[in-house]
Tab-separated table of C-alpha atoms in Angstrom:
chain	number	residue	atom	x	y	z
A	29	UNK	CA	12.126	79.892	-96.650
A	30	UNK	CA	14.424	77.616	-93.855
A	31	UNK	CA	12.913	74.917	-91.885
A	32	UNK	CA	12.527	76.013	-87.983
A	33	UNK	CA	15.558	74.000	-86.196
A	34	UNK	CA	15.056	70.253	-85.382
A	35	UNK	CA	11.233	70.273	-87.564
A	36	UNK	CA	11.190	68.598	-90.814
A	37	UNK	CA	8.816	69.660	-93.661
A	38	UNK	CA	6.341	66.492	-94.076
A	39	UNK	CA	3.381	68.279	-95.688
A	40	UNK	CA	2.499	68.131	-99.685
A	41	UNK	CA	4.636	69.940	-101.821
A	42	UNK	CA	7.055	71.213	-98.973
A	43	UNK	CA	9.986	68.097	-100.060
A	44	UNK	CA	10.118	68.072	-103.790
A	45	UNK	CA	11.392	65.348	-105.839
A	46	UNK	CA	12.614	67.825	-108.437
A	47	UNK	CA	15.212	69.747	-104.940
A	48	UNK	CA	15.836	66.129	-103.024
A	49	UNK	CA	15.367	63.003	-105.804
A	50	UNK	CA	12.877	60.674	-104.630
A	51	UNK	CA	11.125	61.892	-101.353
A	52	UNK	CA	9.857	58.393	-98.951
A	53	UNK	CA	7.745	59.102	-96.552
A	54	UNK	CA	6.826	56.948	-93.303
A	55	UNK	CA	3.288	54.825	-94.628
A	56	UNK	CA	4.695	54.733	-97.997
A	57	UNK	CA	4.838	51.822	-100.262
A	58	UNK	CA	8.272	51.932	-100.215
A	59	UNK	CA	9.217	53.118	-96.709
A	60	UNK	CA	9.802	49.504	-95.647
A	61	UNK	CA	12.018	48.127	-97.627
A	62	UNK	CA	13.867	51.362	-98.032
A	63	UNK	CA	14.511	51.946	-94.465
A	64	UNK	CA	15.726	48.163	-94.288
A	65	UNK	CA	19.474	47.613	-93.571
A	66	UNK	CA	21.264	44.151	-94.105
A	67	UNK	CA	21.913	44.054	-90.161
A	68	UNK	CA	18.758	41.897	-88.824
A	69	UNK	CA	19.083	43.548	-85.449
A	70	UNK	CA	18.719	47.426	-86.709
A	71	UNK	CA	15.085	49.160	-86.810
A	72	UNK	CA	15.063	52.575	-86.868
A	73	UNK	CA	12.169	54.676	-88.350
A	74	UNK	CA	13.674	58.199	-90.323
A	75	UNK	CA	11.400	60.977	-90.133
A	76	UNK	CA	12.245	60.767	-94.089
A	77	UNK	CA	14.148	58.878	-96.873
A	78	UNK	CA	15.419	60.983	-99.704
A	79	UNK	CA	16.593	59.256	-102.388
A	80	UNK	CA	18.792	62.160	-104.676
A	81	UNK	CA	19.571	61.239	-108.671
A	82	UNK	CA	22.269	63.338	-108.999
A	83	UNK	CA	25.097	65.482	-107.176
A	84	UNK	CA	22.760	69.124	-107.026
A	85	UNK	CA	19.862	66.655	-105.329
A	86	UNK	CA	22.775	65.660	-102.827
A	87	UNK	CA	23.859	68.852	-101.617
A	88	UNK	CA	19.807	70.436	-101.344
A	89	UNK	CA	19.940	66.943	-99.068
A	90	UNK	CA	22.530	68.040	-97.100
A	91	UNK	CA	21.759	71.678	-96.449
A	92	UNK	CA	18.269	70.162	-95.681
A	93	UNK	CA	20.088	68.527	-92.623
A	94	UNK	CA	21.737	71.295	-91.965
A	95	UNK	CA	18.943	73.532	-91.148
A	96	UNK	CA	16.725	70.567	-89.303
A	97	UNK	CA	19.320	70.031	-86.700
A	98	UNK	CA	18.493	66.763	-87.851
A	99	UNK	CA	20.782	63.590	-87.758
A	100	UNK	CA	21.149	63.075	-91.280
A	101	UNK	CA	21.970	59.133	-92.489
A	102	UNK	CA	24.247	58.463	-95.277
A	103	UNK	CA	23.243	55.018	-97.050
A	104	UNK	CA	24.945	53.151	-99.781
A	105	UNK	CA	25.073	49.374	-99.826
A	106	UNK	CA	23.554	49.430	-96.461
A	107	UNK	CA	25.609	46.912	-95.204
A	108	UNK	CA	27.452	49.177	-92.367
A	109	UNK	CA	27.711	46.301	-89.584
A	110	UNK	CA	26.543	48.619	-87.096
A	111	UNK	CA	23.333	50.036	-88.925
A	112	UNK	CA	24.996	53.700	-90.165
A	113	UNK	CA	22.892	53.550	-93.428
A	114	UNK	CA	19.760	54.298	-91.610
A	115	UNK	CA	18.549	56.681	-88.539
A	116	UNK	CA	15.751	57.152	-86.001
A	117	UNK	CA	13.729	60.179	-86.457
A	118	UNK	CA	16.076	61.772	-88.642
A	119	UNK	CA	17.078	61.946	-92.507
A	120	UNK	CA	18.148	58.939	-95.228
A	121	UNK	CA	20.414	60.409	-97.671
A	122	UNK	CA	20.528	56.849	-99.831
A	123	UNK	CA	22.806	56.834	-103.103
A	124	UNK	CA	21.119	53.722	-104.373
A	125	UNK	CA	19.647	56.083	-107.484
A	126	UNK	CA	22.857	57.214	-108.348
A	127	UNK	CA	24.676	54.186	-110.338
A	128	UNK	CA	26.198	55.545	-113.322
A	129	UNK	CA	29.332	53.569	-114.636
A	130	UNK	CA	31.773	55.220	-117.198
A	131	UNK	CA	35.122	52.799	-117.960
A	132	UNK	CA	37.982	53.922	-120.420
A	133	UNK	CA	39.152	51.206	-121.493
A	134	UNK	CA	42.358	52.405	-123.168
A	135	UNK	CA	43.342	54.981	-120.003
A	136	UNK	CA	42.391	51.960	-117.920
A	137	UNK	CA	40.523	54.446	-115.535
A	138	UNK	CA	36.443	54.509	-114.495
A	139	UNK	CA	33.776	56.783	-113.130
A	140	UNK	CA	31.437	55.367	-110.815
A	141	UNK	CA	28.750	56.817	-108.875
A	142	UNK	CA	29.062	55.868	-104.948
A	143	UNK	CA	25.563	53.585	-105.079
A	144	UNK	CA	26.617	51.030	-107.339
A	145	UNK	CA	27.226	47.721	-105.235
A	146	UNK	CA	30.356	46.198	-106.017
A	147	UNK	CA	28.776	43.420	-107.357
A	148	UNK	CA	27.621	45.216	-110.755
A	149	UNK	CA	30.704	46.960	-111.271
A	150	UNK	CA	32.909	43.861	-111.314
A	151	UNK	CA	30.476	42.519	-113.956
A	152	UNK	CA	30.537	45.975	-115.896
A	153	UNK	CA	34.583	46.654	-115.809
A	154	UNK	CA	34.745	42.517	-116.643
A	155	UNK	CA	33.590	42.176	-119.436
A	156	UNK	CA	36.295	44.334	-120.595
A	157	UNK	CA	38.988	41.852	-119.017
A	158	UNK	CA	39.638	44.638	-115.776
A	159	UNK	CA	38.604	44.660	-112.052
A	160	UNK	CA	38.793	47.272	-109.582
A	161	UNK	CA	39.567	45.243	-106.449
A	162	UNK	CA	36.362	45.619	-103.593
A	163	UNK	CA	35.447	43.140	-101.189
A	164	UNK	CA	34.085	40.210	-101.125
A	165	UNK	CA	30.175	40.723	-101.098
A	166	UNK	CA	27.911	40.956	-104.276
A	167	UNK	CA	25.467	43.874	-102.567
A	168	UNK	CA	27.782	45.934	-100.726
A	169	UNK	CA	27.487	49.455	-102.028
A	170	UNK	CA	31.133	51.015	-103.273
A	171	UNK	CA	30.626	54.122	-101.452
A	172	UNK	CA	31.208	53.012	-98.253
A	173	UNK	CA	33.675	50.085	-98.442
A	174	UNK	CA	35.706	52.336	-100.535
A	175	UNK	CA	35.503	55.466	-97.770
A	176	UNK	CA	37.136	52.730	-95.500
A	177	UNK	CA	39.506	51.005	-96.877
A	178	UNK	CA	38.543	48.105	-99.184
A	179	UNK	CA	40.127	44.842	-97.923
A	180	UNK	CA	39.581	41.834	-100.363
A	181	UNK	CA	40.532	39.628	-103.155
A	182	UNK	CA	42.908	41.259	-104.747
A	183	UNK	CA	44.133	43.036	-101.626
A	184	UNK	CA	47.924	41.126	-101.955
A	185	UNK	CA	47.983	41.585	-105.597
A	186	UNK	CA	46.685	45.200	-106.012
A	187	UNK	CA	46.584	46.436	-102.751
A	188	UNK	CA	43.055	47.713	-100.833
A	189	UNK	CA	40.530	49.803	-102.682
A	190	UNK	CA	41.972	52.939	-101.675
A	191	UNK	CA	44.825	52.148	-103.513
A	192	UNK	CA	43.047	52.085	-106.589
A	193	UNK	CA	41.203	55.475	-105.917
A	194	UNK	CA	42.382	58.472	-108.179
A	195	UNK	CA	40.305	61.071	-107.587
A	196	UNK	CA	36.489	61.744	-105.953
A	197	UNK	CA	33.466	64.226	-106.087
A	198	UNK	CA	32.386	64.927	-102.372
A	199	UNK	CA	29.266	66.989	-101.054
A	200	UNK	CA	30.601	68.783	-97.620
A	201	UNK	CA	28.748	70.345	-95.002
A	202	UNK	CA	28.631	73.496	-95.980
A	203	UNK	CA	27.038	72.375	-99.810
A	204	UNK	CA	30.064	73.084	-101.662
A	205	UNK	CA	31.201	70.480	-104.354
A	206	UNK	CA	34.703	69.312	-104.458
A	207	UNK	CA	36.596	67.389	-106.567
A	208	UNK	CA	39.701	65.982	-104.763
A	209	UNK	CA	42.448	64.004	-105.728
A	210	UNK	CA	46.093	64.271	-105.549
A	211	UNK	CA	46.763	67.913	-106.418
A	212	UNK	CA	43.520	69.663	-105.453
A	213	UNK	CA	42.811	69.199	-101.336
A	214	UNK	CA	45.104	66.286	-100.644
A	215	UNK	CA	44.420	67.016	-96.546
A	216	UNK	CA	40.719	65.632	-98.002
A	217	UNK	CA	41.585	63.410	-100.161
A	218	UNK	CA	43.950	61.855	-97.857
A	219	UNK	CA	41.178	61.604	-95.353
A	220	UNK	CA	38.571	59.976	-97.265
A	221	UNK	CA	41.072	56.832	-98.380
A	222	UNK	CA	40.095	55.030	-94.876
A	223	UNK	CA	38.640	57.764	-92.894
A	224	UNK	CA	35.033	56.845	-93.329
A	225	UNK	CA	32.047	59.266	-93.708
A	226	UNK	CA	33.459	61.314	-91.393
A	227	UNK	CA	33.923	64.364	-94.309
A	228	UNK	CA	31.090	64.458	-96.863
A	229	UNK	CA	28.902	62.904	-99.159
A	230	UNK	CA	31.336	60.906	-101.590
A	231	UNK	CA	28.646	61.439	-105.214
A	232	UNK	CA	31.417	59.941	-107.443
A	233	UNK	CA	34.656	57.714	-107.455
A	234	UNK	CA	37.623	57.624	-110.327
A	235	UNK	CA	39.383	54.274	-109.991
A	236	UNK	CA	41.996	52.579	-111.863
A	237	UNK	CA	41.653	49.278	-113.113
A	238	UNK	CA	43.694	46.138	-113.890
A	239	UNK	CA	43.632	43.863	-116.554
A	240	UNK	CA	42.338	40.379	-115.295
A	241	UNK	CA	40.879	37.473	-117.370
A	242	UNK	CA	40.088	35.516	-114.781
A	243	UNK	CA	41.334	34.357	-111.509
A	244	UNK	CA	41.663	30.453	-110.441
A	245	UNK	CA	39.591	30.099	-106.892
A	246	UNK	CA	36.792	29.407	-105.157
A	247	UNK	CA	35.478	27.484	-101.724
A	248	UNK	CA	37.144	24.995	-100.560
A	249	UNK	CA	36.098	23.372	-97.460
A	250	UNK	CA	37.815	20.600	-95.379
A	251	UNK	CA	38.034	19.359	-91.559
A	252	UNK	CA	39.568	20.997	-89.035
A	253	UNK	CA	41.839	20.438	-85.985
A	254	UNK	CA	44.510	22.598	-84.768
A	255	UNK	CA	46.788	21.425	-86.764
A	256	UNK	CA	45.543	21.758	-90.609
A	257	UNK	CA	44.202	25.445	-89.333
A	258	UNK	CA	47.719	26.267	-88.460
A	259	UNK	CA	48.825	24.759	-91.511
A	260	UNK	CA	46.498	26.180	-93.805
A	261	UNK	CA	47.253	29.684	-92.155
A	262	UNK	CA	50.921	28.735	-92.227
A	263	UNK	CA	50.211	28.164	-96.626
A	264	UNK	CA	48.173	31.585	-96.880
A	265	UNK	CA	51.262	33.656	-94.875
A	266	UNK	CA	54.047	31.725	-97.845
A	267	UNK	CA	51.440	32.091	-100.924
A	268	UNK	CA	52.453	34.221	-103.635
A	269	UNK	CA	51.133	37.835	-104.108
A	270	UNK	CA	48.449	36.437	-106.071
A	271	UNK	CA	46.647	34.217	-103.963
A	272	UNK	CA	44.137	36.129	-100.977
A	273	UNK	CA	42.166	33.943	-98.697
A	274	UNK	CA	39.931	34.386	-96.399
A	275	UNK	CA	39.276	30.958	-93.951
A	276	UNK	CA	36.092	31.042	-91.789
A	277	UNK	CA	36.827	28.523	-89.163
A	278	UNK	CA	33.206	27.892	-87.984
A	279	UNK	CA	30.399	26.163	-87.294
A	280	UNK	CA	29.072	24.550	-90.701
A	281	UNK	CA	26.006	25.380	-91.506
A	282	UNK	CA	23.438	22.719	-93.285
A	283	UNK	CA	24.803	22.820	-96.464
A	284	UNK	CA	24.247	20.218	-98.916
A	285	UNK	CA	27.947	20.402	-100.262
A	286	UNK	CA	28.572	19.591	-96.483
A	287	UNK	CA	28.380	15.963	-95.454
A	288	UNK	CA	26.144	15.467	-92.616
A	289	UNK	CA	28.283	14.359	-89.921
A	290	UNK	CA	29.675	17.652	-90.024
A	291	UNK	CA	26.632	19.903	-89.759
A	292	UNK	CA	26.631	22.333	-86.300
A	293	UNK	CA	30.830	21.285	-85.991
A	294	UNK	CA	33.840	23.325	-86.774
A	295	UNK	CA	34.597	22.987	-90.211
A	296	UNK	CA	37.623	25.492	-92.794
A	297	UNK	CA	35.121	27.233	-95.030
A	298	UNK	CA	38.138	28.950	-97.225
A	299	UNK	CA	37.703	31.497	-100.311
A	300	UNK	CA	40.542	31.512	-102.447
A	301	UNK	CA	41.231	33.228	-105.356
A	302	UNK	CA	44.569	33.281	-106.847
A	303	UNK	CA	44.476	36.620	-109.608
A	304	UNK	CA	46.859	34.881	-112.169
A	305	UNK	CA	47.060	32.286	-114.868
A	306	UNK	CA	44.979	28.684	-113.586
A	307	UNK	CA	47.766	26.474	-114.834
A	308	UNK	CA	49.956	28.428	-111.342
A	309	UNK	CA	46.920	29.113	-109.228
A	310	UNK	CA	46.308	25.137	-109.528
A	311	UNK	CA	49.665	24.431	-108.076
A	312	UNK	CA	49.167	26.927	-105.303
A	313	UNK	CA	45.863	25.274	-104.145
A	314	UNK	CA	47.199	22.399	-104.601
A	315	UNK	CA	49.454	22.485	-101.369
A	316	UNK	CA	46.100	23.326	-99.130
A	317	UNK	CA	44.200	20.417	-100.897
A	318	UNK	CA	47.350	18.647	-99.443
A	319	UNK	CA	47.071	19.500	-96.243
A	320	UNK	CA	43.582	17.401	-96.034
A	321	UNK	CA	41.209	15.898	-98.105
A	322	UNK	CA	38.716	18.554	-98.396
A	323	UNK	CA	34.883	18.037	-97.949
A	324	UNK	CA	34.094	20.143	-101.164
A	325	UNK	CA	36.197	21.804	-103.612
A	326	UNK	CA	34.806	24.232	-106.234
A	327	UNK	CA	38.228	25.673	-106.737
A	328	UNK	CA	39.081	26.384	-110.446
A	329	UNK	CA	39.109	28.681	-113.126
A	330	UNK	CA	36.535	31.497	-113.725
A	331	UNK	CA	35.799	34.982	-114.025
A	332	UNK	CA	36.642	37.070	-111.019
A	333	UNK	CA	32.672	37.877	-111.060
A	334	UNK	CA	32.339	34.149	-110.017
A	335	UNK	CA	34.229	34.608	-106.181
A	336	UNK	CA	30.636	37.205	-104.960
A	337	UNK	CA	28.075	33.966	-105.161
A	338	UNK	CA	24.597	34.673	-105.372
A	339	UNK	CA	23.167	36.209	-102.450
A	340	UNK	CA	19.370	36.809	-101.298
A	341	UNK	CA	18.742	40.288	-100.848
A	342	UNK	CA	16.185	39.976	-98.143
A	343	UNK	CA	18.804	38.048	-96.085
A	344	UNK	CA	18.725	40.044	-92.577
A	345	UNK	CA	21.127	38.133	-90.298
A	346	UNK	CA	20.899	38.283	-86.802
A	347	UNK	CA	24.914	38.683	-85.543
A	348	UNK	CA	27.369	40.081	-83.055
A	349	UNK	CA	30.478	40.411	-83.945
A	350	UNK	CA	33.989	42.164	-82.924
A	351	UNK	CA	36.777	42.582	-85.650
A	352	UNK	CA	40.500	42.805	-84.722
A	353	UNK	CA	44.008	42.076	-86.235
A	354	UNK	CA	46.416	39.420	-84.988
A	355	UNK	CA	50.239	38.933	-85.587
A	356	UNK	CA	50.372	35.072	-86.313
A	357	UNK	CA	47.905	31.547	-85.849
A	358	UNK	CA	49.987	28.680	-83.873
A	359	UNK	CA	49.571	25.412	-82.997
A	360	UNK	CA	48.535	27.371	-79.423
A	361	UNK	CA	45.817	30.193	-80.852
A	362	UNK	CA	44.699	27.343	-83.732
A	363	UNK	CA	43.877	25.503	-80.313
A	364	UNK	CA	42.026	28.175	-78.997
A	365	UNK	CA	40.265	29.486	-81.954
A	366	UNK	CA	38.507	25.807	-82.164
A	367	UNK	CA	37.956	25.665	-78.413
A	368	UNK	CA	35.934	28.687	-78.242
A	369	UNK	CA	33.797	27.967	-81.237
A	370	UNK	CA	32.856	25.047	-79.909
A	371	UNK	CA	31.712	26.112	-76.863
A	372	UNK	CA	29.148	28.507	-78.449
A	373	UNK	CA	25.805	27.697	-78.667
A	374	UNK	CA	24.637	30.337	-81.943
A	375	UNK	CA	23.244	28.981	-84.984
A	376	UNK	CA	26.478	30.318	-87.107
A	377	UNK	CA	29.979	30.716	-84.537
A	378	UNK	CA	33.141	30.894	-86.068
A	379	UNK	CA	36.287	32.975	-86.497
A	380	UNK	CA	36.996	34.689	-90.161
A	381	UNK	CA	40.889	35.063	-91.133
A	382	UNK	CA	42.272	36.968	-93.687
A	383	UNK	CA	45.881	36.838	-94.515
A	384	UNK	CA	47.340	40.395	-95.864
A	385	UNK	CA	50.631	42.043	-97.034
A	386	UNK	CA	51.181	42.022	-100.333
A	387	UNK	CA	50.799	44.888	-102.299
A	388	UNK	CA	48.574	46.472	-99.021
A	389	UNK	CA	51.199	46.565	-96.969
A	390	UNK	CA	53.831	48.479	-99.357
A	391	UNK	CA	52.423	51.685	-99.502
A	392	UNK	CA	53.454	53.423	-96.070
A	393	UNK	CA	51.773	53.691	-93.517
A	394	UNK	CA	50.987	57.459	-93.150
A	395	UNK	CA	49.535	57.504	-97.542
A	396	UNK	CA	46.380	56.823	-96.087
A	397	UNK	CA	43.813	57.363	-93.496
A	398	UNK	CA	44.365	53.496	-92.932
A	399	UNK	CA	46.498	53.084	-90.660
A	400	UNK	CA	47.298	49.603	-89.843
A	401	UNK	CA	49.163	48.515	-93.212
A	402	UNK	CA	51.732	46.007	-91.559
A	403	UNK	CA	49.154	44.267	-89.949
A	404	UNK	CA	49.724	40.514	-90.749
A	405	UNK	CA	45.994	38.641	-89.906
A	406	UNK	CA	42.614	40.707	-89.735
A	407	UNK	CA	40.389	38.010	-87.548
A	408	UNK	CA	36.699	38.785	-87.522
A	409	UNK	CA	34.753	37.073	-84.272
A	410	UNK	CA	31.324	36.655	-84.718
A	411	UNK	CA	28.045	34.519	-83.777
A	412	UNK	CA	24.798	34.632	-85.819
A	413	UNK	CA	21.888	33.602	-83.709
A	414	UNK	CA	17.496	33.704	-84.353
A	415	UNK	CA	16.595	35.415	-80.895
A	416	UNK	CA	16.820	38.844	-80.026
A	417	UNK	CA	16.908	37.699	-76.378
A	418	UNK	CA	19.565	36.104	-76.560
A	419	UNK	CA	22.039	39.237	-77.827
A	420	UNK	CA	23.398	39.682	-74.542
A	421	UNK	CA	24.997	35.514	-74.557
A	422	UNK	CA	26.121	35.874	-77.153
A	423	UNK	CA	28.015	39.229	-77.104
A	424	UNK	CA	30.021	37.736	-73.722
A	425	UNK	CA	30.886	35.063	-76.276
A	426	UNK	CA	32.549	37.835	-78.939
A	427	UNK	CA	33.631	39.670	-76.535
A	428	UNK	CA	36.055	36.998	-74.521
A	429	UNK	CA	36.758	34.914	-77.727
A	430	UNK	CA	38.519	38.378	-78.909
A	431	UNK	CA	40.109	39.260	-75.601
A	432	UNK	CA	41.348	35.592	-75.115
A	433	UNK	CA	42.622	36.106	-79.559
A	434	UNK	CA	44.835	39.637	-78.284
A	435	UNK	CA	47.803	39.819	-79.379
A	436	UNK	CA	50.253	42.041	-80.220
A	437	UNK	CA	48.141	44.539	-82.614
A	438	UNK	CA	45.483	46.849	-80.802
A	439	UNK	CA	43.719	47.590	-84.390
A	440	UNK	CA	40.507	47.245	-85.609
A	441	UNK	CA	39.070	47.251	-89.357
A	442	UNK	CA	36.987	50.431	-89.557
A	443	UNK	CA	34.830	48.944	-92.208
A	444	UNK	CA	34.005	45.663	-90.106
A	445	UNK	CA	33.170	47.109	-86.538
A	446	UNK	CA	29.614	47.563	-84.757
A	447	UNK	CA	28.970	50.263	-81.685
A	448	UNK	CA	33.171	51.272	-80.147
A	449	UNK	CA	33.124	53.876	-78.033
A	450	UNK	CA	34.967	56.940	-78.510
A	451	UNK	CA	38.722	56.047	-76.969
A	452	UNK	CA	38.626	52.762	-79.338
A	453	UNK	CA	38.007	54.865	-82.141
A	454	UNK	CA	40.752	57.093	-81.044
A	455	UNK	CA	43.039	54.106	-79.899
A	456	UNK	CA	41.962	50.797	-82.392
A	457	UNK	CA	40.597	52.510	-85.092
A	458	UNK	CA	42.477	55.944	-86.288
A	459	UNK	CA	44.893	55.228	-83.303
A	460	UNK	CA	48.136	57.735	-82.786
A	461	UNK	CA	49.035	60.841	-85.024
A	462	UNK	CA	46.109	59.036	-87.433
A	463	UNK	CA	43.346	59.976	-85.379
A	464	UNK	CA	45.535	63.273	-84.986
A	465	UNK	CA	45.573	64.576	-88.622
A	466	UNK	CA	41.772	63.452	-88.992
A	467	UNK	CA	40.085	65.491	-86.454
A	468	UNK	CA	42.451	68.198	-88.045
A	469	UNK	CA	40.952	68.186	-91.848
A	470	UNK	CA	37.307	67.031	-89.591
A	471	UNK	CA	37.709	70.208	-88.194
A	472	UNK	CA	38.154	72.082	-92.060
A	473	UNK	CA	35.389	70.060	-93.993
A	474	UNK	CA	32.926	69.508	-90.928
A	475	UNK	CA	33.483	71.419	-87.744
A	476	UNK	CA	29.438	71.231	-86.504
A	477	UNK	CA	29.578	67.129	-87.224
A	478	UNK	CA	26.754	66.713	-89.262
A	479	UNK	CA	27.970	63.946	-90.125
A	480	UNK	CA	27.579	62.017	-87.283
A	481	UNK	CA	25.902	59.061	-88.039
A	482	UNK	CA	29.680	56.711	-88.462
A	483	UNK	CA	32.596	55.845	-86.888
A	484	UNK	CA	32.987	59.155	-85.653
A	485	UNK	CA	35.467	61.237	-85.928
A	486	UNK	CA	34.985	64.650	-83.697
A	487	UNK	CA	36.794	67.660	-85.433
A	488	UNK	CA	40.130	69.171	-83.604
A	489	UNK	CA	39.712	71.639	-81.359
A	490	UNK	CA	41.021	74.840	-82.490
């Protein structure tokens, strides 16, 4: 019997574990933890959280959302900056019960269920001297990061996560279970590589694996001046493709490895990952060490999994951020970054700079739904604070920072943005022909926009 529109059956026996997977209701022992996401300012109370164990149960959850008309939020790791993994009064489809991983060492491929975390996948692959590049966070679910593109420590060497995506299993809005790749439903396969969760629920991914016995990498902390920052970014740009860098210009937290006189003042906290022989990596990293004596230098030969530091699963920071691409960090831009970071009243404020290019840029712009292959540097501007009453102050700071930083590139990375308007989605995230093509795919596979708890692509009008 179909549930009445707008009502969800919550009485005992109506929602069964057999049909939907684990059923987590308000008031239950697990509900508070299950509705919590990484972002500390997201406080939404779904009507029910369903944690399926297989694709059949996923299809049942999708049918339930379709029949009741309630909002459906899909959660992999819960790290969406906009909190898209949870909704108010609707249904959360929590994929964390689906974490199976099958590695074919000889074929250099892996089938991964989309509730597995990047750290779990990396550790299992590393046992065979293999890796697929995701991002830089251990607890991030592979589902969300893959659908949005995947920019991380192996991007310049091997490309984005979507460049290693060979196939996927998708539950569509009508409950159909599809296997998609370059030959079967190629339009949908194109769209899920960068278009986010707009087109269905991805239940399994087939990834390419690369040989990677270890890296030369880790954290380096240095003082910062405009001259140092300009030189640091220039070395990252000039470095061989084996090196991917994340350069954080932050007000220093009271880390024990940072001298006390730098606490609360801007520093460079860089994560450097050379995906190649340690002796070559040491020479490349030596160019950064020569810019200025580091305050802390933890860069060394290590397993690839060592790039994912331990994290507190209970950490839920309150922050505001803006994402953008820029063309360069010259002296003027470096001066601007330090000026703006110093002016913030947040607990921790900063700009994260990721030099792109390499293998990522060699993929044609229209080969996937990620439309920013030629972007040079990704800049992520953020402020972390404790008092929610200060939200407007920090939002104003980061908006003004973004406006001052704008260069010729108007794009943004879908996985790192918070709330944005439809105009921004079509102009910055999925611009031009990419957005038009995605809208056509959306109209074909999700014409009623069931999958709308995301940075939404509205279906094209027929």
